[in-house]
Coordinates of N, CA and C in Angstrom, one line a residue:
Chain A
D1 N -5.8 21.6 -1.5 CA -5.9 20.7 -2.3 C -6.0 19.3 -2.2
G2 N -6.2 18.2 -2.5 CA -7.2 17.0 -1.9 C -6.6 16.6 -1.3
G3 N -6.7 15.3 -0.6 CA -5.3 15.0 0.1 C -6.0 14.1 0.7
I4 N -4.9 12.8 1.7 CA -5.1 12.4 2.4 C -3.7 13.3 3.7
T5 N -4.1 13.0 4.7 CA -3.9 13.8 6.5 C -3.4 12.5 7.8
Q6 N -2.6 12.3 7.1 CA -2.2 12.1 9.0 C -1.3 12.7 10.0
S7 N -2.0 13.1 11.2 CA -1.4 12.9 12.3 C -1.4 11.9 13.2
P8 N -0.1 12.3 14.2 CA 1.2 12.5 14.5 C 2.1 11.8 12.5
K9 N 2.6 12.8 12.9 CA 3.6 12.1 12.3 C 4.4 10.9 12.4
Y10 N 5.5 12.1 13.8 CA 6.3 10.3 14.6 C 5.6 11.2 15.7
L11 N 5.4 9.7 16.8 CA 4.8 9.6 18.1 C 5.3 8.8 19.3
F12 N 6.0 8.4 19.9 CA 6.4 8.3 21.2 C 5.9 7.7 22.2
R13 N 6.1 6.4 22.8 CA 5.1 5.7 24.0 C 5.4 5.1 24.3
K14 N 5.5 5.2 25.6 CA 5.2 3.8 26.5 C 4.7 2.7 26.6
E15 N 5.0 1.9 26.6 CA 3.9 0.3 26.5 C 3.2 0.0 27.5
G16 N 2.3 -0.5 26.9 CA 0.9 -0.4 28.5 C -0.4 1.0 28.2
Q17 N 0.6 2.3 27.0 CA -0.1 3.1 26.4 C -0.7 2.6 24.9
N18 N -2.8 3.1 25.3 CA -2.3 3.7 24.1 C -2.5 4.5 23.1
V19 N -3.3 4.8 22.5 CA -2.4 5.3 21.6 C -2.9 5.5 20.0
T20 N -3.7 7.0 18.9 CA -5.2 7.1 18.4 C -3.9 8.0 17.3
L21 N -4.2 7.1 16.2 CA -3.2 7.2 15.3 C -4.9 9.0 14.2
S22 N -4.7 9.8 13.1 CA -5.7 10.2 13.4 C -5.1 9.9 11.3
C23 N -6.5 10.1 10.7 CA -6.5 10.0 8.8 C -7.5 11.0 8.7
E24 N -7.6 11.4 8.3 CA -8.7 12.1 7.2 C -8.0 13.0 5.6
Q25 N -9.0 12.5 5.3 CA -9.4 12.8 3.8 C -10.8 13.9 3.7
N26 N -10.4 14.1 2.0 CA -10.9 15.8 1.2 C -11.3 14.6 0.3
L27 N -11.2 13.8 -0.2 CA -11.3 13.5 -2.0 C -12.4 12.5 -1.8
N28 N -13.3 12.8 -1.0 CA -15.0 12.6 -0.5 C -15.3 10.7 -1.2
H29 N -14.0 10.2 -0.6 CA -13.6 9.2 -1.0 C -14.7 7.9 -0.2
D30 N -15.6 6.6 -1.1 CA -15.9 6.0 0.5 C -14.9 5.1 1.8
A31 N -13.7 4.8 0.0 CA -13.2 3.2 1.2 C -12.2 3.7 1.6
M32 N -11.6 3.7 2.9 CA -10.7 3.8 3.8 C -9.8 2.6 4.1
Y33 N -8.6 3.4 4.7 CA -7.7 1.5 4.8 C -6.8 2.5 6.0
W34 N -6.2 1.5 6.8 CA -5.2 1.2 7.8 C -4.1 0.1 6.8
Y35 N -2.6 0.3 6.8 CA -1.7 -0.7 6.1 C -0.5 -1.0 7.4
R36 N 0.4 -1.4 8.0 CA 1.1 -1.6 8.8 C 2.2 -1.2 8.0
Q37 N 3.3 -1.0 7.8 CA 4.5 -1.6 7.1 C 5.5 -1.5 8.8
D38 N 6.3 -2.4 7.9 CA 7.5 -3.3 9.5 C 8.4 -3.0 7.7
P39 N 10.5 -2.6 8.2 CA 11.9 -2.8 7.9 C 11.5 -3.7 7.4
G40 N 11.6 -3.7 5.1 CA 12.2 -4.5 5.0 C 10.9 -5.3 4.6
Q41 N 9.5 -4.7 4.8 CA 8.1 -5.7 4.9 C 7.3 -4.7 3.5
G42 N 6.1 -5.4 3.1 CA 5.6 -4.5 2.4 C 4.3 -4.0 3.3
L43 N 2.5 -4.0 3.4 CA 2.4 -3.3 4.0 C 1.7 -4.2 3.6
R44 N 1.0 -4.9 5.2 CA 0.2 -5.5 5.6 C -0.8 -4.7 6.8
L45 N -2.3 -5.2 5.9 CA -3.1 -5.0 6.1 C -4.2 -4.9 7.3
I46 N -4.7 -3.2 8.2 CA -5.2 -4.6 9.3 C -6.7 -4.0 9.5
Y47 N -7.1 -2.7 9.1 CA -8.3 -2.6 8.6 C -8.8 -2.1 8.3
Y48 N -10.0 -2.0 7.0 CA -10.6 -0.7 5.9 C -12.3 -0.8 6.2
S49 N -12.7 0.4 6.0 CA -13.9 0.1 5.9 C -14.4 1.1 4.5
Q50 N -15.1 0.8 3.6 CA -15.7 0.3 2.6 C -17.3 1.7 2.8
I51 N -17.3 1.9 4.1 CA -18.7 3.3 4.2 C -18.7 3.3 5.3
V52 N -19.1 4.4 6.1 CA -19.8 4.9 7.4 C -21.0 4.1 8.0
N53 N -19.9 3.5 9.3 CA -20.2 3.1 10.5 C -19.9 1.4 10.1
D54 N -19.4 1.6 9.1 CA -19.1 -0.1 8.9 C -17.0 -0.2 8.5
F55 N -16.9 -1.1 9.1 CA -15.2 -1.8 9.2 C -15.5 -3.3 9.0
Q56 N -14.4 -3.9 8.3 CA -13.8 -5.1 8.5 C -12.3 -5.6 8.6
K57 N -12.5 -6.8 9.6 CA -11.1 -6.7 9.6 C -9.9 -7.4 8.7
G58 N -8.5 -6.3 8.8 CA -7.4 -7.6 7.8 C -7.1 -8.6 8.5
D59 N -6.1 -8.2 7.5 CA -5.1 -10.2 7.9 C -4.2 -9.0 9.7
I60 N -4.0 -8.0 9.8 CA -3.3 -8.5 11.1 C -4.1 -7.2 12.3
A61 N -5.9 -8.2 12.3 CA -6.2 -6.5 13.8 C -5.9 -6.8 14.7
E62 N -5.6 -7.8 15.9 CA -5.1 -8.2 16.6 C -4.8 -7.3 17.7
G63 N -4.6 -6.1 18.6 CA -4.4 -4.8 19.1 C -4.3 -3.4 18.9
Y64 N -5.9 -3.7 17.5 CA -6.4 -2.6 16.5 C -7.4 -2.2 17.2
S65 N -8.2 -1.0 17.0 CA -9.2 -0.7 16.5 C -9.4 0.1 15.9
V66 N -10.8 1.0 16.1 CA -10.8 1.4 14.2 C -12.8 1.8 14.4
S67 N -13.1 3.1 13.6 CA -14.0 4.3 13.8 C -14.2 4.9 12.6
R68 N -15.7 5.3 11.8 CA -15.7 5.2 10.5 C -17.3 6.6 11.0
E69 N -17.4 7.2 11.8 CA -18.6 7.8 12.6 C -18.7 8.6 11.3
K70 N -17.5 9.2 10.7 CA -17.4 10.3 9.8 C -16.7 9.9 8.5
K71 N -17.6 10.2 6.7 CA -16.7 9.8 6.2 C -15.2 10.3 5.6
E72 N -14.7 11.4 6.1 CA -13.8 12.0 6.1 C -12.6 11.5 7.1
S73 N -13.3 10.2 8.1 CA -11.9 10.4 9.3 C -12.2 8.8 9.6
F74 N -10.6 8.6 10.2 CA -10.8 6.9 9.8 C -9.6 6.5 11.0
P75 N -10.1 7.1 12.5 CA -9.0 6.9 13.0 C -8.1 5.2 13.8
L76 N -7.3 5.5 13.6 CA -7.3 4.3 14.3 C -6.5 3.9 15.0
T77 N -6.6 2.9 16.7 CA -6.5 3.6 18.1 C -5.3 1.7 18.4
V78 N -4.5 1.9 18.4 CA -3.1 0.9 18.8 C -2.5 0.8 20.3
T79 N -3.9 -0.4 20.9 CA -3.8 -0.8 21.9 C -2.8 -1.1 22.8
S80 N -2.7 -1.1 24.3 CA -2.1 -1.7 25.1 C -1.6 -4.3 24.6
A81 N -3.0 -4.3 23.6 CA -3.0 -5.7 24.0 C -1.9 -5.8 22.6
Q82 N -1.5 -5.1 21.8 CA -1.0 -5.9 20.4 C 0.6 -5.1 20.9
K83 N 1.2 -6.9 20.5 CA 2.6 -7.4 20.7 C 4.0 -6.4 20.9
N84 N 3.4 -6.1 18.8 CA 4.5 -5.2 18.8 C 4.0 -4.1 18.0
P85 N 4.1 -2.4 18.9 CA 2.9 -1.5 17.6 C 4.2 -0.9 17.6
T86 N 5.7 -1.4 17.3 CA 6.1 -0.3 16.4 C 7.3 -0.3 15.2
A87 N 6.2 1.1 14.6 CA 5.8 0.2 12.6 C 5.5 1.9 12.6
F88 N 5.9 1.5 10.9 CA 5.4 2.5 10.0 C 3.3 2.7 9.5
Y89 N 3.2 3.3 10.0 CA 1.7 3.2 10.2 C 1.1 4.3 8.8
L90 N 0.4 3.4 7.5 CA -0.4 4.8 6.2 C -1.9 4.6 6.4
C91 N -2.3 5.3 6.4 CA -3.7 5.4 5.9 C -3.7 6.3 4.5
A92 N -4.7 4.7 3.8 CA -4.9 5.2 2.3 C -7.0 5.1 1.7
S93 N -7.2 6.1 1.2 CA -9.3 5.6 0.5 C -8.6 5.6 -1.0
S94 N -10.4 4.9 -0.8 CA -10.4 5.1 -2.9 C -11.8 5.0 -2.6
I95 N -11.8 5.2 -4.3 CA -13.2 5.4 -4.8 C -12.7 3.7 -4.7
H96 N -15.2 3.6 -4.5 CA -15.5 1.6 -4.5 C -16.2 1.9 -5.4
G97 N -16.0 1.1 -6.7 CA -17.0 1.7 -7.3 C -17.4 0.3 -7.9
P98 N -18.2 -0.4 -8.5 CA -19.6 -1.8 -8.0 C -18.3 -2.9 -8.9
G99 N -17.5 -2.7 -9.2 CA -16.1 -3.5 -9.6 C -15.3 -3.8 -8.4
G100 N -15.2 -2.5 -7.7 CA -13.7 -3.4 -6.3 C -12.9 -2.6 -6.1
T101 N -12.2 -2.3 -5.8 CA -11.3 -1.3 -5.0 C -10.6 -0.9 -6.0
G102 N -9.9 0.3 -6.1 CA -8.9 0.5 -8.0 C -7.7 1.9 -6.5
E103 N -7.5 2.1 -7.1 CA -6.2 2.6 -7.2 C -6.0 3.8 -5.3
L104 N -5.8 2.8 -4.6 CA -5.2 3.2 -3.1 C -4.8 5.0 -3.1
F105 N -5.0 5.5 -2.6 CA -4.2 6.8 -2.0 C -4.0 7.1 -1.1
F106 N -2.5 7.6 -0.5 CA -2.2 6.8 0.4 C -1.6 8.2 1.3
G107 N -1.8 8.9 2.9 CA -1.3 9.6 2.9 C 0.4 9.1 3.2
E108 N 1.0 10.2 4.4 CA 2.7 10.2 4.7 C 2.9 9.8 5.5
G109 N 2.3 8.9 6.6 CA 2.8 7.6 7.0 C 2.7 8.5 8.7
S110 N 2.0 7.8 9.3 CA 2.6 8.2 10.9 C 3.9 7.0 11.8
R111 N 4.7 7.4 12.0 CA 5.3 6.2 12.7 C 5.7 6.0 14.5
L112 N 5.4 5.0 15.0 CA 5.6 5.1 16.3 C 5.9 4.3 16.5
T113 N 6.7 4.5 17.1 CA 7.5 4.1 17.5 C 7.5 3.6 19.7
V114 N 7.2 2.4 20.6 CA 7.2 2.4 21.4 C 8.7 1.8 22.5
L115 N 8.6 3.1 24.0 CA 9.7 3.0 24.0 C 9.4 1.4 25.4
Chain B
G1 N -4.5 -19.1 0.1 CA -3.9 -18.1 0.9 C -4.0 -17.1 -0.5
E2 N -4.3 -15.1 0.2 CA -3.6 -14.7 -1.2 C -2.2 -13.6 0.2
S3 N -1.3 -13.7 -1.6 CA -0.4 -13.9 -1.0 C 0.1 -13.1 -2.5
V4 N 1.2 -12.1 -2.6 CA 1.8 -11.1 -3.7 C 3.4 -11.1 -3.6
G5 N 4.1 -12.2 -3.9 CA 6.2 -11.8 -3.6 C 6.1 -11.0 -4.8
L6 N 7.8 -10.4 -4.0 CA 8.3 -10.0 -5.0 C 10.2 -11.4 -5.7
H7 N 10.4 -11.1 -6.9 CA 11.5 -12.0 -6.8 C 12.9 -11.8 -5.8
L8 N 12.9 -11.1 -6.1 CA 14.1 -10.0 -5.8 C 14.3 -8.9 -5.0
P9 N 15.1 -8.6 -3.9 CA 14.5 -7.4 -2.4 C 15.4 -6.5 -3.1
T10 N 16.5 -7.0 -3.7 CA 17.6 -5.5 -4.5 C 17.1 -5.4 -5.3
L11 N 17.1 -4.7 -6.4 CA 17.9 -4.4 -7.3 C 18.6 -2.9 -7.8
S12 N 20.3 -3.1 -8.3 CA 21.0 -1.7 -8.5 C 21.6 -1.4 -9.7
V13 N 20.8 -0.2 -10.3 CA 21.5 -0.3 -12.1 C 22.5 1.1 -12.3
Q14 N 22.8 1.4 -13.1 CA 23.1 2.0 -13.5 C 22.1 3.2 -14.0
E15 N 22.7 4.8 -13.6 CA 21.8 5.7 -15.1 C 21.3 5.4 -16.2
G16 N 20.3 5.4 -17.4 CA 20.5 5.5 -18.5 C 19.5 3.8 -18.7
D17 N 20.4 3.2 -18.0 CA 19.2 1.5 -18.3 C 17.9 1.5 -18.1
N18 N 17.2 0.2 -19.0 CA 16.3 0.1 -19.0 C 16.2 -1.2 -17.0
S19 N 15.2 -0.3 -16.8 CA 14.9 -1.8 -15.1 C 13.5 -2.5 -15.1
I20 N 14.2 -3.8 -14.5 CA 12.8 -4.8 -14.4 C 12.3 -5.2 -13.4
I21 N 11.4 -5.1 -12.9 CA 11.4 -5.5 -11.7 C 9.7 -6.9 -11.8
N22 N 9.7 -7.3 -10.6 CA 9.3 -8.6 -10.9 C 9.0 -9.2 -10.0
C23 N 7.7 -9.2 -10.2 CA 6.7 -10.0 -9.3 C 5.6 -11.1 -9.0
A24 N 5.3 -12.1 -8.7 CA 4.6 -13.4 -8.8 C 4.0 -12.6 -7.5
Y25 N 2.2 -14.0 -7.9 CA 1.1 -13.8 -7.4 C 0.2 -14.9 -6.9
S26 N -0.7 -15.1 -6.1 CA -0.5 -16.5 -6.3 C -2.1 -16.5 -6.3
N27 N -2.8 -16.1 -6.4 CA -3.6 -15.9 -6.7 C -4.1 -15.6 -8.2
S28 N -4.6 -17.1 -8.8 CA -5.2 -17.3 -11.1 C -5.9 -16.3 -11.1
A29 N -7.4 -16.0 -10.3 CA -8.5 -14.9 -10.0 C -8.3 -13.3 -9.8
S30 N -7.0 -13.0 -10.0 CA -6.7 -11.8 -9.3 C -7.4 -11.1 -11.1
D31 N -7.4 -9.5 -10.4 CA -8.5 -9.1 -11.6 C -7.7 -8.3 -11.3
Y32 N -6.9 -7.3 -10.9 CA -6.7 -6.2 -10.7 C -4.7 -6.5 -10.2
F33 N -4.0 -5.6 -11.1 CA -2.7 -5.2 -9.9 C -2.8 -4.0 -10.8
I34 N -1.2 -3.6 -9.5 CA -1.6 -2.2 -9.4 C 0.5 -2.3 -8.7
W35 N 1.5 -1.0 -9.9 CA 3.0 -0.5 -9.2 C 2.4 0.6 -7.6
Y36 N 3.5 0.3 -7.3 CA 3.7 0.8 -5.7 C 5.3 1.9 -6.0
K37 N 5.3 2.9 -5.9 CA 6.8 3.6 -5.8 C 6.5 4.1 -4.7
Q38 N 7.4 3.2 -2.9 CA 7.8 4.5 -2.4 C 9.3 5.3 -2.0
E39 N 9.5 6.1 -1.5 CA 10.8 7.2 -1.3 C 10.9 6.6 0.1
S40 N 11.9 6.9 1.1 CA 11.9 6.4 2.3 C 10.9 7.8 2.8
G41 N 11.3 6.7 3.7 CA 9.9 7.7 4.9 C 8.5 8.5 4.2
K42 N 7.5 8.3 2.8 CA 6.9 8.8 3.0 C 6.2 7.7 2.0
G43 N 4.5 7.9 1.5 CA 3.5 7.3 1.7 C 3.8 6.5 0.4
P44 N 3.2 5.5 -0.6 CA 3.4 5.2 -1.5 C 2.8 6.3 -2.8
Q45 N 3.4 6.1 -3.7 CA 3.2 6.8 -4.9 C 2.3 6.1 -5.9
F46 N 1.0 5.5 -7.1 CA 0.9 5.6 -7.7 C 1.4 5.4 -9.3
I47 N 1.7 4.7 -9.4 CA 2.6 4.4 -10.6 C 1.7 3.3 -11.8
I48 N 1.1 2.7 -12.2 CA 0.2 2.8 -13.0 C -0.7 0.7 -12.8
D49 N -1.8 0.5 -13.0 CA -2.1 -0.6 -13.2 C -2.5 -1.4 -14.5
I50 N -3.3 -2.5 -13.9 CA -3.1 -2.9 -15.2 C -4.0 -4.0 -14.8
R51 N -5.1 -4.1 -15.9 CA -6.5 -5.5 -15.4 C -6.6 -6.1 -16.1
S52 N -7.1 -7.4 -16.0 CA -6.7 -8.8 -16.4 C -7.1 -9.4 -17.4
N53 N -7.7 -8.5 -18.6 CA -7.7 -8.5 -20.1 C -7.2 -7.6 -20.8
M54 N -6.0 -7.1 -19.8 CA -4.7 -6.5 -19.8 C -3.4 -7.4 -20.3
D55 N -3.1 -7.4 -21.3 CA -1.1 -8.5 -20.8 C -0.3 -7.0 -20.8
K56 N -1.0 -5.9 -21.5 CA 1.0 -4.6 -21.3 C -0.1 -3.7 -21.3
R57 N 0.8 -2.8 -20.2 CA -0.1 -0.9 -20.6 C 1.0 0.0 -20.1
Q58 N 0.8 0.3 -20.8 CA 2.4 1.6 -20.8 C 2.2 2.6 -20.1
G59 N 2.6 3.6 -19.8 CA 2.9 4.7 -19.1 C 4.2 5.5 -19.4
Q60 N 3.5 6.8 -18.7 CA 5.7 7.2 -18.8 C 6.1 7.7 -18.3
R61 N 7.5 6.8 -19.7 CA 8.8 5.6 -19.3 C 8.5 4.4 -17.8
V62 N 7.3 3.3 -18.3 CA 6.6 2.7 -17.2 C 6.1 1.5 -18.4
T63 N 6.7 0.7 -18.2 CA 5.4 0.0 -18.5 C 4.6 -2.0 -17.9
V64 N 3.8 -2.0 -18.0 CA 3.6 -3.7 -16.4 C 3.2 -4.7 -18.1
L65 N 3.7 -5.6 -17.4 CA 3.4 -6.7 -18.6 C 2.9 -7.6 -16.9
L66 N 1.4 -8.8 -17.6 CA 1.3 -9.4 -16.6 C 1.7 -11.1 -17.5
N67 N 1.1 -12.1 -16.7 CA 1.5 -13.2 -17.5 C 1.3 -14.2 -17.3
K68 N -1.1 -14.2 -17.1 CA -1.7 -14.5 -16.1 C -1.4 -16.7 -16.4
T69 N -0.9 -16.5 -16.9 CA -0.2 -17.8 -17.5 C 0.8 -18.6 -16.0
V70 N 1.4 -18.4 -15.4 CA 2.3 -18.2 -15.2 C 2.5 -17.4 -13.5
K71 N 1.0 -17.2 -13.7 CA 0.3 -15.7 -12.5 C 2.5 -14.6 -11.9
H72 N 2.0 -13.8 -12.9 CA 3.8 -13.1 -12.9 C 3.8 -11.7 -13.7
L73 N 4.4 -11.0 -13.0 CA 3.9 -9.5 -13.4 C 5.2 -8.8 -13.2
S74 N 4.7 -7.4 -14.3 CA 7.4 -7.5 -14.6 C 6.7 -5.2 -14.5
L75 N 7.3 -4.7 -13.7 CA 7.0 -3.4 -14.0 C 8.5 -3.0 -14.8
Q76 N 8.8 -2.7 -15.8 CA 10.2 -1.8 -16.8 C 10.0 -1.0 -16.4
I77 N 11.3 0.0 -16.0 CA 11.2 1.6 -16.1 C 12.9 1.6 -17.6
A78 N 12.5 2.3 -18.3 CA 13.6 2.5 -19.5 C 13.7 4.0 -18.8
A79 N 15.0 3.7 -19.8 CA 15.9 5.5 -19.2 C 15.9 5.7 -17.9
T80 N 16.0 4.5 -16.5 CA 16.5 4.7 -15.3 C 17.3 5.8 -14.9
Q81 N 16.4 7.2 -14.0 CA 16.4 7.9 -13.4 C 17.6 8.3 -12.1
P82 N 18.2 8.6 -11.5 CA 18.4 8.5 -9.4 C 17.9 9.2 -8.7
G83 N 16.5 9.7 -9.7 CA 15.3 10.0 -9.1 C 14.9 8.9 -9.2
D84 N 14.6 7.9 -9.4 CA 13.8 6.4 -9.9 C 13.8 5.4 -8.4
S85 N 15.0 5.8 -7.8 CA 15.8 5.2 -6.6 C 14.1 5.1 -5.4
A86 N 13.2 4.6 -5.0 CA 12.5 3.7 -4.3 C 12.4 2.3 -4.4
V87 N 11.8 2.6 -2.8 CA 11.2 0.2 -2.8 C 9.8 1.2 -4.2
Y88 N 10.2 -0.4 -4.9 CA 8.8 -0.9 -5.6 C 7.8 -2.2 -4.9
F89 N 6.2 -1.5 -5.2 CA 5.0 -2.4 -4.8 C 4.6 -3.0 -5.7
C90 N 4.5 -4.4 -6.0 CA 2.6 -4.6 -6.2 C 1.9 -4.8 -6.0
A91 N 1.3 -4.8 -6.3 CA -0.2 -4.6 -5.4 C -1.5 -5.6 -6.6
E92 N -2.2 -6.3 -5.8 CA -3.1 -6.4 -6.7 C -4.7 -6.9 -5.2
R93 N -5.9 -7.2 -6.3 CA -7.4 -7.0 -5.4 C -7.1 -8.3 -5.2
N94 N -8.1 -7.8 -3.8 CA -8.2 -9.9 -2.6 C -9.6 -10.3 -3.6
Q95 N -9.7 -11.0 -2.5 CA -10.7 -12.0 -3.5 C -12.0 -11.3 -3.2
A96 N -12.3 -10.4 -2.6 CA -13.8 -10.0 -2.1 C -14.2 -9.0 -3.2
G97 N -12.3 -8.0 -3.4 CA -12.7 -6.4 -3.9 C -12.0 -5.3 -3.1
T98 N -12.6 -6.1 -1.8 CA -12.4 -4.8 -1.3 C -11.0 -4.2 -0.9
A99 N -9.7 -5.5 -0.8 CA -9.0 -4.2 -0.5 C -7.7 -5.0 -2.0
L100 N -6.4 -3.8 -1.6 CA -5.4 -4.6 -2.5 C -4.4 -5.0 -1.1
I101 N -3.6 -6.4 -2.1 CA -2.8 -7.6 -0.8 C -2.0 -7.1 -1.6
F102 N -0.2 -6.1 -0.7 CA 0.6 -5.8 -0.8 C 2.0 -7.0 -1.5
G103 N 2.9 -6.8 -1.5 CA 3.8 -8.0 -1.9 C 5.1 -7.5 -0.5
K104 N 6.0 -7.5 -1.6 CA 7.2 -7.1 0.1 C 8.0 -6.5 -0.4
G105 N 8.0 -6.5 -1.8 CA 9.2 -4.7 -2.2 C 9.9 -4.9 -3.4
T106 N 10.7 -4.3 -4.1 CA 12.7 -4.3 -4.0 C 12.7 -3.4 -4.3
T107 N 13.4 -3.0 -3.9 CA 14.2 -1.6 -3.0 C 15.3 -1.1 -4.9
L108 N 14.7 -0.7 -5.8 CA 15.8 0.3 -7.0 C 16.7 0.7 -6.6
S109 N 17.9 0.8 -6.5 CA 19.3 2.1 -6.5 C 19.8 1.6 -8.3
V110 N 20.1 3.7 -8.2 CA 21.0 4.1 -9.7 C 21.4 4.8 -9.1
S111 N 22.5 4.4 -9.7 CA 23.6 5.2 -9.7 C 23.5 6.0 -10.7
S112 N 25.0 7.4 -10.9 CA 24.9 8.3 -12.2 C 25.8 7.2 -12.7

C-alpha cells in the first residue's frame, strides 16, 4: 500500500545528543514536510522540500536539520541546539502542482522524549 | 504574518447532534483551505478542502463553509457519532503556495 512511514514511533534521547527521525514515502510525491506538534497546539512547520536536493526553512527551523537526497526520503535531525525537543513530530508529503501544494498526506508520527 | 486560529479549543456534543467547528484566518489572499481530523497518537487525516472561489463544499456528512468577507471557515458535521471524537484542525496554504499553515485545533467530544 502507498503511504508515509515514520520511524521510530517512540524515541528517548539524553540531553546533548543528536537524533534522526526517518520519513519514507512511496506515493511518488515531490514535496515533503516536517511539522512539530506540542500538547494543545497546532502543527508548526519545521522544514519542507519541494524537490530532491532542495529544502526550505519553516517557521521553527532552529535546532533542526534535514536532507533530501532521494525523492522518497526526508530525514529530520534534531540537534543538541534545539532547546526544547520533546514533542510529537509529523512528516507529510504532497503533490505540488502549478497552483501550489494541496492535500498533505501524513505519517503516524514520531514521539521524541528528551530525558 | 500568516496565522490560522480556531474560536474554541473544545466542543462537546451529544450523539446525533450536528457539530459546527469554527476557524478564523488572517491572510485575505489565501486561496486554499483544508480540514483535518486527528485521533489521539496518530497523524492527521484529510476531511475536506475548499478553494477560495467557492463558498461551500459538501462531503459525506461534512460541509465546509468559507466566508471571505470576515475571513472565517467552518466545518459542519451532521449526525455526529462517537467515532467523530478527535481534534480538528483547519489549515490554509501559505502565501508562497508551498506549505500549509495550521490552526491550534478544536477537540470534539461526542457523548452517547
